[in-house]
Amino acid sequence: YIVPQGLNFMFPIGNVGDVIYPKSVQSPIPQKPIRLKQLTMSPRVFSVENFLTTEEMNELIEFNRDRVEPSQIGFTGRKDSSRTSSTAWDANSPTGSAIQKRAFDLVAIQLAEKQGDSVQVLRYENNEWYKPHVDFFDGVAYDNYDPTINNGTNRFVTVFLYLSDVEEGGETVFPLSTTHESYTGEKLVHPNTVEEAGYISDSDAKWVCNASSNALKSKPI
């Protein structure tokens, strides 16, 4: 692929169900290459297979088990009912550093100091959640959000990894997707949510997270 100077690489737009074996990253599992499968067109969501070993998962959990604290909302330091998980930032462990480098390789972006977040380890107990939101920053909550102005910064991509599985629930929900395989055309969210991606009402959030909704729900593989 050819990437114009000053832009980041993006996987070509294909079709739902397309599989990609990225050449820019080495799988940690012998004889099992990292595999991407496109789940929806907009937003661009892929499932990722063979990205972590069982040993790496256990090491991340054990290193951060006693370091987690109540999760905060953005840069505000605020805690409320819209985010009830616990969080630890792993910037020091060898496993965390190796996974951060592998995530950059996955999306074909060269790892640079202070360019990416440290590995964020989250713990969700029963009935805990993070209300649907966007991972990028806008001008409402963050002044320096535009990377093209005054050395601004923002999030270009999120690599979300599951370290454990549960019998029921635990998915990541994408309420704005209408191109995934299970979508049948029903209303999922209030119209304002499409115009303002960071907005979603409490009632819509509860509905799309419900097992009976046809919202895109990404779960452990």
PDB file of N, CA, C and O in Angstrom, residues 11 13 34 42 50 55 62 69 88 92 95 99 108 113 117 126 132 144 164 173 182 186 193 195 215-216:
ATOM      1  N   PHE A  11      -6.529   0.374   6.764  1.00  0.00           N
ATOM      2  CA  PHE A  11      -6.852  -0.778   5.938  1.00  0.00           C
ATOM      3  C   PHE A  11      -7.887  -0.386   4.880  1.00  0.00           C
ATOM      4  O   PHE A  11      -8.826   0.361   5.172  1.00  0.00           O
ATOM      5  N   ILE A  13     -11.060  -0.081   2.546  1.00  0.00           N
ATOM      6  CA  ILE A  13     -12.467  -0.382   2.815  1.00  0.00           C
ATOM      7  C   ILE A  13     -12.881  -1.578   1.976  1.00  0.00           C
ATOM      8  O   ILE A  13     -12.756  -1.578   0.747  1.00  0.00           O
ATOM      9  N   ILE A  34      -1.791 -13.481  13.023  1.00  0.00           N
ATOM     10  CA  ILE A  34      -2.837 -12.551  13.449  1.00  0.00           C
ATOM     11  C   ILE A  34      -3.836 -12.378  12.306  1.00  0.00           C
ATOM     12  O   ILE A  34      -3.457 -12.188  11.145  1.00  0.00           O
ATOM     13  N   SER A  42     -19.158   1.046   9.059  1.00  0.00           N
ATOM     14  CA  SER A  42     -19.116   2.332   9.751  1.00  0.00           C
ATOM     15  C   SER A  42     -19.835   2.192  11.081  1.00  0.00           C
ATOM     16  O   SER A  42     -21.036   1.886  11.096  1.00  0.00           O
ATOM     17  N   ASN A  50      -5.530 -14.174  17.594  1.00  0.00           N
ATOM     18  CA  ASN A  50      -4.129 -14.571  17.767  1.00  0.00           C
ATOM     19  C   ASN A  50      -3.212 -13.396  18.079  1.00  0.00           C
ATOM     20  O   ASN A  50      -2.037 -13.397  17.706  1.00  0.00           O
ATOM     21  N   GLU A  55      -0.293 -16.678  28.332  1.00  0.00           N
ATOM     22  CA  GLU A  55       0.680 -16.219  29.319  1.00  0.00           C
ATOM     23  C   GLU A  55       0.672 -14.698  29.428  1.00  0.00           C
ATOM     24  O   GLU A  55       0.738 -14.144  30.542  1.00  0.00           O
ATOM     25  N   GLU A  62      -2.184 -10.196  36.479  1.00  0.00           N
ATOM     26  CA  GLU A  62      -1.496 -10.274  37.771  1.00  0.00           C
ATOM     27  C   GLU A  62      -0.732  -8.997  38.081  1.00  0.00           C
ATOM     28  O   GLU A  62      -0.721  -8.533  39.230  1.00  0.00           O
ATOM     29  N   GLU A  69      -8.011   1.244  40.053  1.00  0.00           N
ATOM     30  CA  GLU A  69      -8.749   2.237  40.837  1.00  0.00           C
ATOM     31  C   GLU A  69     -10.028   2.579  40.088  1.00  0.00           C
ATOM     32  O   GLU A  69     -10.134   2.319  38.889  1.00  0.00           O
ATOM     33  N   ALA A  88      -6.407   0.459  35.522  1.00  0.00           N
ATOM     34  CA  ALA A  88      -4.982   0.643  35.809  1.00  0.00           C
ATOM     35  C   ALA A  88      -4.283   0.949  34.494  1.00  0.00           C
ATOM     36  O   ALA A  88      -4.626   0.382  33.452  1.00  0.00           O
ATOM     37  N   ASN A  92       4.731   0.190  32.571  1.00  0.00           N
ATOM     38  CA  ASN A  92       6.018  -0.259  33.090  1.00  0.00           C
ATOM     39  C   ASN A  92       6.338  -1.728  32.856  1.00  0.00           C
ATOM     40  O   ASN A  92       7.504  -2.087  32.759  1.00  0.00           O
ATOM     41  N   THR A  95       5.451  -6.967  29.633  1.00  0.00           N
ATOM     42  CA  THR A  95       4.326  -7.466  28.838  1.00  0.00           C
ATOM     43  C   THR A  95       3.507  -6.316  28.266  1.00  0.00           C
ATOM     44  O   THR A  95       3.146  -6.323  27.086  1.00  0.00           O
ATOM     45  N   ILE A  99       2.967  -5.473  24.242  1.00  0.00           N
ATOM     46  CA  ILE A  99       1.632  -5.423  23.639  1.00  0.00           C
ATOM     47  C   ILE A  99       1.386  -4.067  22.989  1.00  0.00           C
ATOM     48  O   ILE A  99       0.790  -3.972  21.901  1.00  0.00           O
ATOM     49  N   ALA A 108       0.126  -0.643  11.500  1.00  0.00           N
ATOM     50  CA  ALA A 108       1.187  -0.143  10.625  1.00  0.00           C
ATOM     51  C   ALA A 108       1.553   1.311  10.907  1.00  0.00           C
ATOM     52  O   ALA A 108       1.731   2.113   9.992  1.00  0.00           O
ATOM     53  N   GLU A 113       7.557   7.733  21.170  1.00  0.00           N
ATOM     54  CA  GLU A 113       7.368   8.055  22.578  1.00  0.00           C
ATOM     55  C   GLU A 113       6.260   9.091  22.760  1.00  0.00           C
ATOM     56  O   GLU A 113       6.209  10.088  22.054  1.00  0.00           O
ATOM     57  N   ASP A 117      -1.375   5.895  24.095  1.00  0.00           N
ATOM     58  CA  ASP A 117      -1.663   5.646  25.505  1.00  0.00           C
ATOM     59  C   ASP A 117      -0.878   4.428  25.985  1.00  0.00           C
ATOM     60  O   ASP A 117      -0.563   3.528  25.208  1.00  0.00           O
ATOM     61  N   ASN A 126     -19.795  -7.730  37.972  1.00  0.00           N
ATOM     62  CA  ASN A 126     -21.180  -7.897  37.544  1.00  0.00           C
ATOM     63  C   ASN A 126     -21.922  -6.559  37.566  1.00  0.00           C
ATOM     64  O   ASN A 126     -21.812  -5.790  38.534  1.00  0.00           O
ATOM     65  N   PRO A 132     -22.078   3.804  26.367  1.00  0.00           N
ATOM     66  CA  PRO A 132     -21.536   4.051  25.025  1.00  0.00           C
ATOM     67  C   PRO A 132     -21.024   5.479  24.853  1.00  0.00           C
ATOM     68  O   PRO A 132     -21.669   6.446  25.262  1.00  0.00           O
ATOM     69  N   ASN A 144      -6.875  20.811  22.857  1.00  0.00           N
ATOM     70  CA  ASN A 144      -5.774  20.496  21.938  1.00  0.00           C
ATOM     71  C   ASN A 144      -6.071  19.230  21.132  1.00  0.00           C
ATOM     72  O   ASN A 144      -5.217  18.379  20.946  1.00  0.00           O
ATOM     73  N   SER A 164     -10.277 -12.093  29.558  1.00  0.00           N
ATOM     74  CA  SER A 164     -11.032 -13.191  30.145  1.00  0.00           C
ATOM     75  C   SER A 164     -12.387 -13.267  29.460  1.00  0.00           C
ATOM     76  O   SER A 164     -12.746 -12.393  28.667  1.00  0.00           O
ATOM     77  N   VAL A 173     -20.283  -2.854  22.791  1.00  0.00           N
ATOM     78  CA  VAL A 173     -21.425  -2.558  21.921  1.00  0.00           C
ATOM     79  C   VAL A 173     -21.131  -1.330  21.064  1.00  0.00           C
ATOM     80  O   VAL A 173     -20.588  -0.340  21.548  1.00  0.00           O
ATOM     81  N   SER A 182     -25.962  -8.879  11.674  1.00  0.00           N
ATOM     82  CA  SER A 182     -27.219  -9.148  12.389  1.00  0.00           C
ATOM     83  C   SER A 182     -28.205  -7.989  12.332  1.00  0.00           C
ATOM     84  O   SER A 182     -29.327  -8.119  12.818  1.00  0.00           O
ATOM     85  N   GLU A 186     -33.925  -2.055  12.340  1.00  0.00           N
ATOM     86  CA  GLU A 186     -34.702  -1.441  13.416  1.00  0.00           C
ATOM     87  C   GLU A 186     -33.976  -0.215  13.983  1.00  0.00           C
ATOM     88  O   GLU A 186     -32.765  -0.060  13.850  1.00  0.00           O
ATOM     89  N   THR A 193     -28.048  11.005  18.170  1.00  0.00           N
ATOM     90  CA  THR A 193     -26.824  10.248  18.404  1.00  0.00           C
ATOM     91  C   THR A 193     -25.991  10.148  17.136  1.00  0.00           C
ATOM     92  O   THR A 193     -24.767  10.157  17.174  1.00  0.00           O
ATOM     93  N   GLU A 195     -25.895  12.371  14.717  1.00  0.00           N
ATOM     94  CA  GLU A 195     -25.332  13.689  14.427  1.00  0.00           C
ATOM     95  C   GLU A 195     -24.221  14.053  15.409  1.00  0.00           C
ATOM     96  O   GLU A 195     -23.268  14.752  15.058  1.00  0.00           O
ATOM     97  N   ALA A 215     -27.993  -4.522  18.049  1.00  0.00           N
ATOM     98  CA  ALA A 215     -26.793  -3.708  17.935  1.00  0.00           C
ATOM     99  C   ALA A 215     -25.563  -4.611  17.801  1.00  0.00           C
ATOM    100  O   ALA A 215     -25.570  -5.758  18.265  1.00  0.00           O
ATOM    101  N   LEU A 216     -24.526  -4.106  17.159  1.00  0.00           N
ATOM    102  CA  LEU A 216     -23.290  -4.871  17.019  1.00  0.00           C
ATOM    103  C   LEU A 216     -22.652  -5.050  18.400  1.00  0.00           C
ATOM    104  O   LEU A 216     -22.361  -4.079  19.086  1.00  0.00           O
TER     105      LEU A 216
END
